[in-house]
Amino acid sequence: MVYIGADYYPEHWERQRWSVDAELMQRAGIDVVRLAEFAWSKLEPEDGRYEFSWLDEAMSILDRKGIKVVLCTPTASPPAWLIQKHPDILPILRDGNRMSFGARRHYCITNKTYHYYSERIIRKLAEHYKNSSQVIGWQVDNEFGGPKCYCEGCRREFQRWLKSKYKSLDNLNRSWGNAFWSHDYTSWEQIPLPIVPSPNPAFDLDFRRFFSDMNLAYSNMQIRLLKSITPDKFVTHNFMGLFPHLNYYDLAKNYDFVSWDNYPQNLENRFRVALSHDVMRGLKKKNFWVMEQQCSYLTRQDITPTFSPGQMRLWTYHSFAHGAEAVVYFRWRACTFGIEQFHSGILQHDGTDRSISYKEATRISSEIHRIASQLEGSRLISPVAIIYDYDNIWANYAYQEKPMYDYPGEALRFYRAIKRLGINVDVVRPVDDLSKYRAVIAPLMYIVTEEAATNIRRYVEKGGTFIAGFRFGMKDENSNMVKTVLPGKLRDLFGIAIYAWDNLRERSVEVKDKEGESYQADTFADLITPEGAEIIAKYNSSWYSPYAAATVRSFGKGKAYYIGCGLSQGFYDKLMRKVLKGLEVEEIRCPDEVEIAIRQKEDKKLIFLMNFSDKSSEVSLSREYVDLITEKKLSGKVEVDPFGVMLLI
Ligand code: GAL
Ligand code: ZN
């Protein structure tokens, strides 16, 4: 099923309004709503007293208009009575202060009392709605991930977690390198939480893994409970794209599918948003939902710009183009109160059908419903993959809250170049089966485990093209530096050695490729000594001059590239054009502002063309296509409207 939906909060409006909302939804073609997300205080106004009649009533009004429901477990916002009774549910922040009531996500993820109350409300809700065919599925909580809690309970949990991982203190001390600054522990109880601003990286990495695992445990508790009572309904969670603080592969595992909250904000973010979609699809190698899709301006620190007409539609197609099965807008109507009162909805505060977003939603849903059968069952097939790995994201944090380098930013250098060729990209783990990809790219892959090294080696031997970014293989699983010559375990694969490097944070140096083209190196420079590899680019600046900046080596039936520094975009464009030769969409030539993405059902391709500019764009088609949206035949030079979309078959 393909759905167009809205995040609806009937508890924010007078009851008399509900039928007006349902009527307007139906007219706009909204066929699913997400409900009860933060409604705990309305569902259980007092300890053990439940009030579901308001929700029943709202749902039956929606049901009469044929609108389905995704129900939420309301655990992202424990009510005031619960906090008053059990103040220890509130997390302790890193500064040692207890978070106070008054925002949301104010709970300690390991707190057993909280687990008890969460289970109780979830059980009640699930029992109450288990026979409702209107409820198609569940969303667990809202946007897991924060804040980290530093309470005594979490500290004890962390010690237990470490004990089960390391078994002995000797092992832990060695693995963490606790000889440094006299950090050796002689009892498990001595181990603190990483509150200091710059903890030992091994300690820091384990705490990140622990935090992720605790979220996982709480999420799995909810999934198990829901599945035991309502096995026929799907269970999902709204993820946050490139959010770095949870291992999303682990978190996604037990959900039926991933959903995510997509707030692109501005057009410049388009590649980052595209990559986010691909990360979300990569978590389960499966299509996903967008559970919150931006429909216009947002409240963040500030208020972001209002979408010009066409942008809501453009971003919606962009979601479908990357694998969305449903797009649910946040939110149905702008709220008149609360911290998000400056946040747009499909309807503005006035609730009339005159808003830009309402008109646009109406158009989108009529188009999408018309082409639904073509979308259903179609998937993205990608000949190239980017490795995206949470241990590596975390090992890149030198000081607690700040990563050293922009991990997705490094991926985006390659990603942009690939997307410009109109080629789909998958996002994978280092240990996934890589054999189906022409090329696999690994930006900022500090940690290369034995298993990953074997996997990559086998992939290249059998004919794959592997491309590593700078600092590849620098660290071990404990986030300690390796003792071998870099790039460590796979030195022979690349046929290079790295004995020297430099940080290019405040400056850039010139690099020239084999054809004499010049680029600027930035961010970091591995100074490469080839040992059998061919040089494809060299540094051309002071003492770097003897060294290579980028190399390639044939290995088995494949090739291994090493790109030792950050380089101007032209370098990646040229490299990817060469590596992916023959995979471009030959029949379509697009300017840069038009993105191509392809969904496919058997051999039938659906080609999305999306114009990310406010001017019309000329595209040239060297064969005849039909635009599914207008049902017109197209060939030769065609104009894509400002923010326009074409769906070619
Ligand atoms: C999301 C969140 C929503 C709402 C929205 C505002 O991250 O899930 O509840 O706060 O941001 O943009
Ligand atoms: Zn805690």
PDB file of C-alpha atoms in Angstrom, residues 106-358:
ATOM      1  CA  HIS A 106      12.871  13.371  29.987  1.00  0.00           C
ATOM      2  CA  TYR A 107      13.554   9.820  30.993  1.00  0.00           C
ATOM      3  CA  CYS A 108      16.527   7.686  31.904  1.00  0.00           C
ATOM      4  CA  ILE A 109      16.609   4.852  29.387  1.00  0.00           C
ATOM      5  CA  THR A 110      17.740   2.229  31.942  1.00  0.00           C
ATOM      6  CA  ASN A 111      15.320   3.204  34.709  1.00  0.00           C
ATOM      7  CA  LYS A 112      13.385   0.072  35.744  1.00  0.00           C
ATOM      8  CA  THR A 113      10.463   2.021  37.166  1.00  0.00           C
ATOM      9  CA  TYR A 114      10.129   3.714  33.807  1.00  0.00           C
ATOM     10  CA  HIS A 115      10.165   0.394  32.028  1.00  0.00           C
ATOM     11  CA  TYR A 116       7.372  -0.777  34.320  1.00  0.00           C
ATOM     12  CA  TYR A 117       5.118   2.231  33.629  1.00  0.00           C
ATOM     13  CA  SER A 118       5.929   2.135  29.908  1.00  0.00           C
ATOM     14  CA  GLU A 119       4.956  -1.521  29.695  1.00  0.00           C
ATOM     15  CA  ARG A 120       1.744  -0.893  31.571  1.00  0.00           C
ATOM     16  CA  ILE A 121       0.457   1.903  29.301  1.00  0.00           C
ATOM     17  CA  ILE A 122       1.556   0.050  26.152  1.00  0.00           C
ATOM     18  CA  ARG A 123      -0.220  -3.125  27.269  1.00  0.00           C
ATOM     19  CA  LYS A 124      -3.419  -1.168  27.956  1.00  0.00           C
ATOM     20  CA  LEU A 125      -3.315   0.559  24.588  1.00  0.00           C
ATOM     21  CA  ALA A 126      -2.518  -2.597  22.683  1.00  0.00           C
ATOM     22  CA  GLU A 127      -5.278  -4.582  24.434  1.00  0.00           C
ATOM     23  CA  HIS A 128      -7.753  -1.798  23.779  1.00  0.00           C
ATOM     24  CA  TYR A 129      -7.024  -1.518  20.054  1.00  0.00           C
ATOM     25  CA  LYS A 130      -6.002  -5.052  19.192  1.00  0.00           C
ATOM     26  CA  ASN A 131      -9.204  -5.798  17.309  1.00  0.00           C
ATOM     27  CA  SER A 132      -9.353  -2.509  15.460  1.00  0.00           C
ATOM     28  CA  SER A 133      -8.800  -2.986  11.739  1.00  0.00           C
ATOM     29  CA  GLN A 134      -8.429   0.769  11.456  1.00  0.00           C
ATOM     30  CA  VAL A 135      -5.147   0.555  13.364  1.00  0.00           C
ATOM     31  CA  ILE A 136      -2.662  -0.750  10.824  1.00  0.00           C
ATOM     32  CA  GLY A 137       0.432  -0.431  12.927  1.00  0.00           C
ATOM     33  CA  TRP A 138       2.435   1.097  15.726  1.00  0.00           C
ATOM     34  CA  GLN A 139       5.123   3.678  16.067  1.00  0.00           C
ATOM     35  CA  VAL A 140       7.263   3.032  19.144  1.00  0.00           C
ATOM     36  CA  ASP A 141       8.119   6.147  21.186  1.00  0.00           C
ATOM     37  CA  ASN A 142       9.466   9.140  19.222  1.00  0.00           C
ATOM     38  CA  GLU A 143      12.971   9.650  17.891  1.00  0.00           C
ATOM     39  CA  PHE A 144      15.090   7.581  20.260  1.00  0.00           C
ATOM     40  CA  GLY A 145      18.478   9.008  21.013  1.00  0.00           C
ATOM     41  CA  GLY A 146      18.668  11.448  23.785  1.00  0.00           C
ATOM     42  CA  PRO A 147      19.619  12.683  26.208  1.00  0.00           C
ATOM     43  CA  LYS A 148      22.405  10.516  27.548  1.00  0.00           C
ATOM     44  CA  CYS A 149      21.898   9.870  31.244  1.00  0.00           C
ATOM     45  CA  TYR A 150      24.692   9.920  33.801  1.00  0.00           C
ATOM     46  CA  CYS A 151      22.793   8.684  36.872  1.00  0.00           C
ATOM     47  CA  GLU A 152      24.072   6.082  39.333  1.00  0.00           C
ATOM     48  CA  GLY A 153      21.726   3.472  37.863  1.00  0.00           C
ATOM     49  CA  CYS A 154      23.191   3.999  34.396  1.00  0.00           C
ATOM     50  CA  ARG A 155      26.671   3.820  35.857  1.00  0.00           C
ATOM     51  CA  ARG A 156      25.922   0.434  37.422  1.00  0.00           C
ATOM     52  CA  GLU A 157      24.399  -0.772  34.155  1.00  0.00           C
ATOM     53  CA  PHE A 158      27.493   0.375  32.303  1.00  0.00           C
ATOM     54  CA  GLN A 159      29.736  -1.539  34.713  1.00  0.00           C
ATOM     55  CA  ARG A 160      27.611  -4.659  34.195  1.00  0.00           C
ATOM     56  CA  TRP A 161      27.751  -4.183  30.440  1.00  0.00           C
ATOM     57  CA  LEU A 162      31.554  -3.882  30.561  1.00  0.00           C
ATOM     58  CA  LYS A 163      31.869  -6.925  32.782  1.00  0.00           C
ATOM     59  CA  SER A 164      29.926  -9.055  30.384  1.00  0.00           C
ATOM     60  CA  LYS A 165      31.986  -7.763  27.476  1.00  0.00           C
ATOM     61  CA  TYR A 166      35.487  -7.949  28.963  1.00  0.00           C
ATOM     62  CA  LYS A 167      35.042 -10.652  31.637  1.00  0.00           C
ATOM     63  CA  SER A 168      38.198  -9.565  33.488  1.00  0.00           C
ATOM     64  CA  LEU A 169      39.544  -6.196  34.565  1.00  0.00           C
ATOM     65  CA  ASP A 170      42.927  -7.141  33.112  1.00  0.00           C
ATOM     66  CA  ASN A 171      41.305  -7.503  29.771  1.00  0.00           C
ATOM     67  CA  LEU A 172      39.473  -4.206  30.100  1.00  0.00           C
ATOM     68  CA  ASN A 173      42.565  -2.336  31.298  1.00  0.00           C
ATOM     69  CA  ARG A 174      44.586  -3.686  28.393  1.00  0.00           C
ATOM     70  CA  SER A 175      41.884  -3.082  25.811  1.00  0.00           C
ATOM     71  CA  TRP A 176      41.337   0.477  26.931  1.00  0.00           C
ATOM     72  CA  GLY A 177      45.032   1.275  27.378  1.00  0.00           C
ATOM     73  CA  ASN A 178      44.551   2.210  31.000  1.00  0.00           C
ATOM     74  CA  ALA A 179      48.291   2.365  31.559  1.00  0.00           C
ATOM     75  CA  PHE A 180      47.845   5.870  30.188  1.00  0.00           C
ATOM     76  CA  TRP A 181      47.546   8.492  32.975  1.00  0.00           C
ATOM     77  CA  SER A 182      47.265   5.785  35.609  1.00  0.00           C
ATOM     78  CA  HIS A 183      43.738   4.779  34.657  1.00  0.00           C
ATOM     79  CA  ASP A 184      43.999   1.093  35.640  1.00  0.00           C
ATOM     80  CA  TYR A 185      40.934  -0.191  37.514  1.00  0.00           C
ATOM     81  CA  THR A 186      41.201  -2.700  40.312  1.00  0.00           C
ATOM     82  CA  SER A 187      37.456  -3.144  40.805  1.00  0.00           C
ATOM     83  CA  TRP A 188      34.472  -2.776  38.449  1.00  0.00           C
ATOM     84  CA  GLU A 189      32.827  -0.339  40.852  1.00  0.00           C
ATOM     85  CA  GLN A 190      35.572   2.212  40.206  1.00  0.00           C
ATOM     86  CA  ILE A 191      34.591   2.682  36.582  1.00  0.00           C
ATOM     87  CA  PRO A 192      32.890   6.043  36.097  1.00  0.00           C
ATOM     88  CA  LEU A 193      30.784   7.360  33.256  1.00  0.00           C
ATOM     89  CA  PRO A 194      32.658   9.530  30.752  1.00  0.00           C
ATOM     90  CA  ILE A 195      31.787  12.903  32.197  1.00  0.00           C
ATOM     91  CA  VAL A 196      35.194  14.492  31.639  1.00  0.00           C
ATOM     92  CA  PRO A 197      35.336  16.485  28.399  1.00  0.00           C
ATOM     93  CA  SER A 198      38.028  14.331  26.807  1.00  0.00           C
ATOM     94  CA  PRO A 199      37.811  10.733  27.980  1.00  0.00           C
ATOM     95  CA  ASN A 200      40.052   7.964  26.729  1.00  0.00           C
ATOM     96  CA  PRO A 201      38.748   7.153  23.197  1.00  0.00           C
ATOM     97  CA  ALA A 202      38.324   3.440  24.056  1.00  0.00           C
ATOM     98  CA  PHE A 203      36.233   4.342  27.106  1.00  0.00           C
ATOM     99  CA  ASP A 204      34.267   6.845  25.038  1.00  0.00           C
ATOM    100  CA  LEU A 205      33.563   4.324  22.265  1.00  0.00           C
ATOM    101  CA  ASP A 206      32.317   1.699  24.712  1.00  0.00           C
ATOM    102  CA  PHE A 207      30.050   4.216  26.394  1.00  0.00           C
ATOM    103  CA  ARG A 208      28.553   5.080  22.995  1.00  0.00           C
ATOM    104  CA  ARG A 209      27.993   1.375  22.297  1.00  0.00           C
ATOM    105  CA  PHE A 210      26.456   0.970  25.737  1.00  0.00           C
ATOM    106  CA  PHE A 211      24.090   3.916  25.285  1.00  0.00           C
ATOM    107  CA  SER A 212      23.010   2.528  21.940  1.00  0.00           C
ATOM    108  CA  ASP A 213      22.450  -0.915  23.473  1.00  0.00           C
ATOM    109  CA  MET A 214      20.314   0.535  26.269  1.00  0.00           C
ATOM    110  CA  ASN A 215      18.084   2.266  23.729  1.00  0.00           C
ATOM    111  CA  LEU A 216      17.935  -0.990  21.857  1.00  0.00           C
ATOM    112  CA  ALA A 217      16.855  -2.903  24.958  1.00  0.00           C
ATOM    113  CA  TYR A 218      14.077  -0.425  25.702  1.00  0.00           C
ATOM    114  CA  SER A 219      12.938  -0.418  22.088  1.00  0.00           C
ATOM    115  CA  ASN A 220      12.978  -4.226  21.914  1.00  0.00           C
ATOM    116  CA  MET A 221      10.905  -4.431  25.088  1.00  0.00           C
ATOM    117  CA  GLN A 222       8.226  -2.327  23.362  1.00  0.00           C
ATOM    118  CA  ILE A 223       8.387  -4.295  20.117  1.00  0.00           C
ATOM    119  CA  ARG A 224       8.069  -7.643  21.926  1.00  0.00           C
ATOM    120  CA  LEU A 225       5.106  -6.438  23.911  1.00  0.00           C
ATOM    121  CA  LEU A 226       3.264  -5.031  20.903  1.00  0.00           C
ATOM    122  CA  LYS A 227       3.953  -8.113  18.801  1.00  0.00           C
ATOM    123  CA  SER A 228       2.695 -10.389  21.563  1.00  0.00           C
ATOM    124  CA  ILE A 229      -0.657  -8.586  21.761  1.00  0.00           C
ATOM    125  CA  THR A 230      -1.148  -7.375  18.176  1.00  0.00           C
ATOM    126  CA  PRO A 231       0.907  -9.701  15.975  1.00  0.00           C
ATOM    127  CA  ASP A 232      -0.983  -8.646  12.848  1.00  0.00           C
ATOM    128  CA  LYS A 233      -0.004  -4.968  13.071  1.00  0.00           C
ATOM    129  CA  PHE A 234       3.305  -3.547  11.913  1.00  0.00           C
ATOM    130  CA  VAL A 235       5.698  -1.996  14.395  1.00  0.00           C
ATOM    131  CA  THR A 236       8.036   0.785  13.358  1.00  0.00           C
ATOM    132  CA  HIS A 237       9.914   3.700  14.874  1.00  0.00           C
ATOM    133  CA  ASN A 238      10.670   7.155  13.520  1.00  0.00           C
ATOM    134  CA  PHE A 239      14.422   7.318  12.946  1.00  0.00           C
ATOM    135  CA  MET A 240      16.320  10.523  12.244  1.00  0.00           C
ATOM    136  CA  GLY A 241      18.325  10.072   9.081  1.00  0.00           C
ATOM    137  CA  LEU A 242      21.972  10.838   9.749  1.00  0.00           C
ATOM    138  CA  PHE A 243      21.557  11.065  13.546  1.00  0.00           C
ATOM    139  CA  PRO A 244      24.899   9.703  14.773  1.00  0.00           C
ATOM    140  CA  HIS A 245      24.325   8.563  18.365  1.00  0.00           C
ATOM    141  CA  LEU A 246      22.607   5.186  17.961  1.00  0.00           C
ATOM    142  CA  ASN A 247      23.585   2.142  15.996  1.00  0.00           C
ATOM    143  CA  TYR A 248      20.643   2.335  13.634  1.00  0.00           C
ATOM    144  CA  TYR A 249      21.370  -1.055  12.043  1.00  0.00           C
ATOM    145  CA  ASP A 250      20.877  -2.702  15.436  1.00  0.00           C
ATOM    146  CA  LEU A 251      17.875  -0.558  16.275  1.00  0.00           C
ATOM    147  CA  ALA A 252      16.177  -1.300  12.955  1.00  0.00           C
ATOM    148  CA  LYS A 253      16.583  -5.052  13.213  1.00  0.00           C
ATOM    149  CA  ASN A 254      13.349  -5.948  15.006  1.00  0.00           C
ATOM    150  CA  TYR A 255      11.081  -3.365  13.419  1.00  0.00           C
ATOM    151  CA  ASP A 256       8.970  -4.442  10.457  1.00  0.00           C
ATOM    152  CA  PHE A 257      10.329  -1.486   8.528  1.00  0.00           C
ATOM    153  CA  VAL A 258      12.102   1.767   9.206  1.00  0.00           C
ATOM    154  CA  SER A 259      10.345   5.118   9.236  1.00  0.00           C
ATOM    155  CA  TRP A 260      12.062   8.438   9.455  1.00  0.00           C
ATOM    156  CA  ASP A 261      11.502  12.137  10.000  1.00  0.00           C
ATOM    157  CA  ASN A 262      12.547  14.191   7.023  1.00  0.00           C
ATOM    158  CA  TYR A 263      13.129  17.915   7.490  1.00  0.00           C
ATOM    159  CA  PRO A 264      15.213  19.069   4.493  1.00  0.00           C
ATOM    160  CA  GLN A 265      14.880  22.774   5.415  1.00  0.00           C
ATOM    161  CA  ASN A 266      16.513  24.149   2.284  1.00  0.00           C
ATOM    162  CA  LEU A 267      17.410  23.160  -1.235  1.00  0.00           C
ATOM    163  CA  GLU A 268      21.153  23.194  -0.536  1.00  0.00           C
ATOM    164  CA  ASN A 269      20.620  20.142   1.650  1.00  0.00           C
ATOM    165  CA  ARG A 270      19.414  17.992  -1.192  1.00  0.00           C
ATOM    166  CA  PHE A 271      22.330  15.563  -1.358  1.00  0.00           C
ATOM    167  CA  ARG A 272      22.403  15.216   2.415  1.00  0.00           C
ATOM    168  CA  VAL A 273      18.672  14.444   2.377  1.00  0.00           C
ATOM    169  CA  ALA A 274      19.143  11.981  -0.479  1.00  0.00           C
ATOM    170  CA  LEU A 275      21.926  10.245   1.442  1.00  0.00           C
ATOM    171  CA  SER A 276      19.712  10.166   4.551  1.00  0.00           C
ATOM    172  CA  HIS A 277      17.018   8.367   2.582  1.00  0.00           C
ATOM    173  CA  ASP A 278      19.594   5.881   1.328  1.00  0.00           C
ATOM    174  CA  VAL A 279      20.919   5.303   4.858  1.00  0.00           C
ATOM    175  CA  MET A 280      17.351   4.662   6.027  1.00  0.00           C
ATOM    176  CA  ARG A 281      16.764   2.225   3.180  1.00  0.00           C
ATOM    177  CA  GLY A 282      20.090   0.564   3.910  1.00  0.00           C
ATOM    178  CA  LEU A 283      19.262  -0.247   7.543  1.00  0.00           C
ATOM    179  CA  LYS A 284      17.019  -3.134   6.571  1.00  0.00           C
ATOM    180  CA  LYS A 285      17.747  -3.139   2.832  1.00  0.00           C
ATOM    181  CA  LYS A 286      14.120  -2.387   2.388  1.00  0.00           C
ATOM    182  CA  ASN A 287      11.769   0.462   1.493  1.00  0.00           C
ATOM    183  CA  PHE A 288      10.703   2.707   4.348  1.00  0.00           C
ATOM    184  CA  TRP A 289       8.116   5.241   5.449  1.00  0.00           C
ATOM    185  CA  VAL A 290       8.602   8.919   5.996  1.00  0.00           C
ATOM    186  CA  MET A 291       6.648   9.360   9.213  1.00  0.00           C
ATOM    187  CA  GLU A 292       7.221  13.108   9.422  1.00  0.00           C
ATOM    188  CA  GLN A 293       7.731  15.017   6.213  1.00  0.00           C
ATOM    189  CA  GLN A 294       8.224  18.757   6.326  1.00  0.00           C
ATOM    190  CA  CYS A 295       5.406  20.650   4.662  1.00  0.00           C
ATOM    191  CA  SER A 296       6.677  24.219   5.080  1.00  0.00           C
ATOM    192  CA  TYR A 297       8.441  26.435   7.663  1.00  0.00           C
ATOM    193  CA  LEU A 298       9.788  24.938  10.909  1.00  0.00           C
ATOM    194  CA  THR A 299      10.667  26.108  14.355  1.00  0.00           C
ATOM    195  CA  ARG A 300      14.234  25.319  15.165  1.00  0.00           C
ATOM    196  CA  GLN A 301      16.429  27.896  16.948  1.00  0.00           C
ATOM    197  CA  ASP A 302      14.806  30.206  14.483  1.00  0.00           C
ATOM    198  CA  ILE A 303      11.972  29.903  11.994  1.00  0.00           C
ATOM    199  CA  THR A 304      13.098  28.419   8.690  1.00  0.00           C
ATOM    200  CA  PRO A 305      11.820  29.803   5.361  1.00  0.00           C
ATOM    201  CA  THR A 306       8.332  29.034   4.134  1.00  0.00           C
ATOM    202  CA  PHE A 307       8.397  26.551   1.249  1.00  0.00           C
ATOM    203  CA  SER A 308       7.638  28.189  -2.066  1.00  0.00           C
ATOM    204  CA  PRO A 309       4.742  26.531  -3.878  1.00  0.00           C
ATOM    205  CA  GLY A 310       6.070  23.316  -5.383  1.00  0.00           C
ATOM    206  CA  GLN A 311       8.715  22.523  -2.770  1.00  0.00           C
ATOM    207  CA  MET A 312       6.496  20.360  -0.592  1.00  0.00           C
ATOM    208  CA  ARG A 313       5.635  18.337  -3.656  1.00  0.00           C
ATOM    209  CA  LEU A 314       9.250  18.157  -4.798  1.00  0.00           C
ATOM    210  CA  TRP A 315      10.489  16.831  -1.449  1.00  0.00           C
ATOM    211  CA  THR A 316       7.611  14.351  -1.352  1.00  0.00           C
ATOM    212  CA  TYR A 317       8.566  12.880  -4.722  1.00  0.00           C
ATOM    213  CA  HIS A 318      12.181  12.907  -3.591  1.00  0.00           C
ATOM    214  CA  SER A 319      11.157  10.655  -0.676  1.00  0.00           C
ATOM    215  CA  PHE A 320       9.303   8.273  -2.971  1.00  0.00           C
ATOM    216  CA  ALA A 321      12.195   8.347  -5.439  1.00  0.00           C
ATOM    217  CA  HIS A 322      14.544   7.042  -2.747  1.00  0.00           C
ATOM    218  CA  GLY A 323      12.267   4.259  -1.548  1.00  0.00           C
ATOM    219  CA  ALA A 324       9.426   5.682   0.559  1.00  0.00           C
ATOM    220  CA  GLU A 325       6.248   3.590   0.635  1.00  0.00           C
ATOM    221  CA  ALA A 326       4.298   6.245   2.513  1.00  0.00           C
ATOM    222  CA  VAL A 327       4.780   9.925   3.230  1.00  0.00           C
ATOM    223  CA  VAL A 328       3.147  11.344   6.346  1.00  0.00           C
ATOM    224  CA  TYR A 329       3.302  15.102   6.814  1.00  0.00           C
ATOM    225  CA  PHE A 330       4.203  16.775  10.049  1.00  0.00           C
ATOM    226  CA  ARG A 331       1.742  18.065  11.071  1.00  0.00           C
ATOM    227  CA  TRP A 332      -1.914  18.239  10.097  1.00  0.00           C
ATOM    228  CA  ARG A 333      -2.464  21.717  11.497  1.00  0.00           C
ATOM    229  CA  ALA A 334      -0.116  24.314  13.017  1.00  0.00           C
ATOM    230  CA  CYS A 335      -0.613  24.366  16.774  1.00  0.00           C
ATOM    231  CA  THR A 336      -1.663  27.544  18.537  1.00  0.00           C
ATOM    232  CA  PHE A 337       0.212  26.702  21.740  1.00  0.00           C
ATOM    233  CA  GLY A 338       3.371  25.003  22.919  1.00  0.00           C
ATOM    234  CA  ILE A 339       6.975  25.478  21.841  1.00  0.00           C
ATOM    235  CA  GLU A 340       6.143  24.523  18.256  1.00  0.00           C
ATOM    236  CA  GLN A 341       3.511  27.229  17.758  1.00  0.00           C
ATOM    237  CA  PHE A 342       5.715  28.677  14.977  1.00  0.00           C
ATOM    238  CA  HIS A 343       5.760  25.351  13.132  1.00  0.00           C
ATOM    239  CA  SER A 344       3.716  24.969   9.974  1.00  0.00           C
ATOM    240  CA  GLY A 345       1.181  22.258   9.322  1.00  0.00           C
ATOM    241  CA  ILE A 346      -0.705  21.260   6.204  1.00  0.00           C
ATOM    242  CA  LEU A 347      -3.257  23.687   7.601  1.00  0.00           C
ATOM    243  CA  GLN A 348      -2.150  26.950   9.156  1.00  0.00           C
ATOM    244  CA  HIS A 349      -3.409  27.968  12.612  1.00  0.00           C
ATOM    245  CA  ASP A 350      -6.634  29.286  11.070  1.00  0.00           C
ATOM    246  CA  GLY A 351      -7.649  25.781   9.995  1.00  0.00           C
ATOM    247  CA  THR A 352      -8.979  26.854   6.586  1.00  0.00           C
ATOM    248  CA  ASP A 353      -8.377  25.016   3.348  1.00  0.00           C
ATOM    249  CA  ARG A 354      -6.669  28.104   1.878  1.00  0.00           C
ATOM    250  CA  SER A 355      -3.109  27.251   2.867  1.00  0.00           C
ATOM    251  CA  ILE A 356      -0.464  26.574   0.221  1.00  0.00           C
ATOM    252  CA  SER A 357       0.315  23.222   1.839  1.00  0.00           C
ATOM    253  CA  TYR A 358      -3.296  22.065   1.810  1.00  0.00           C
TER     254      TYR A 358
END
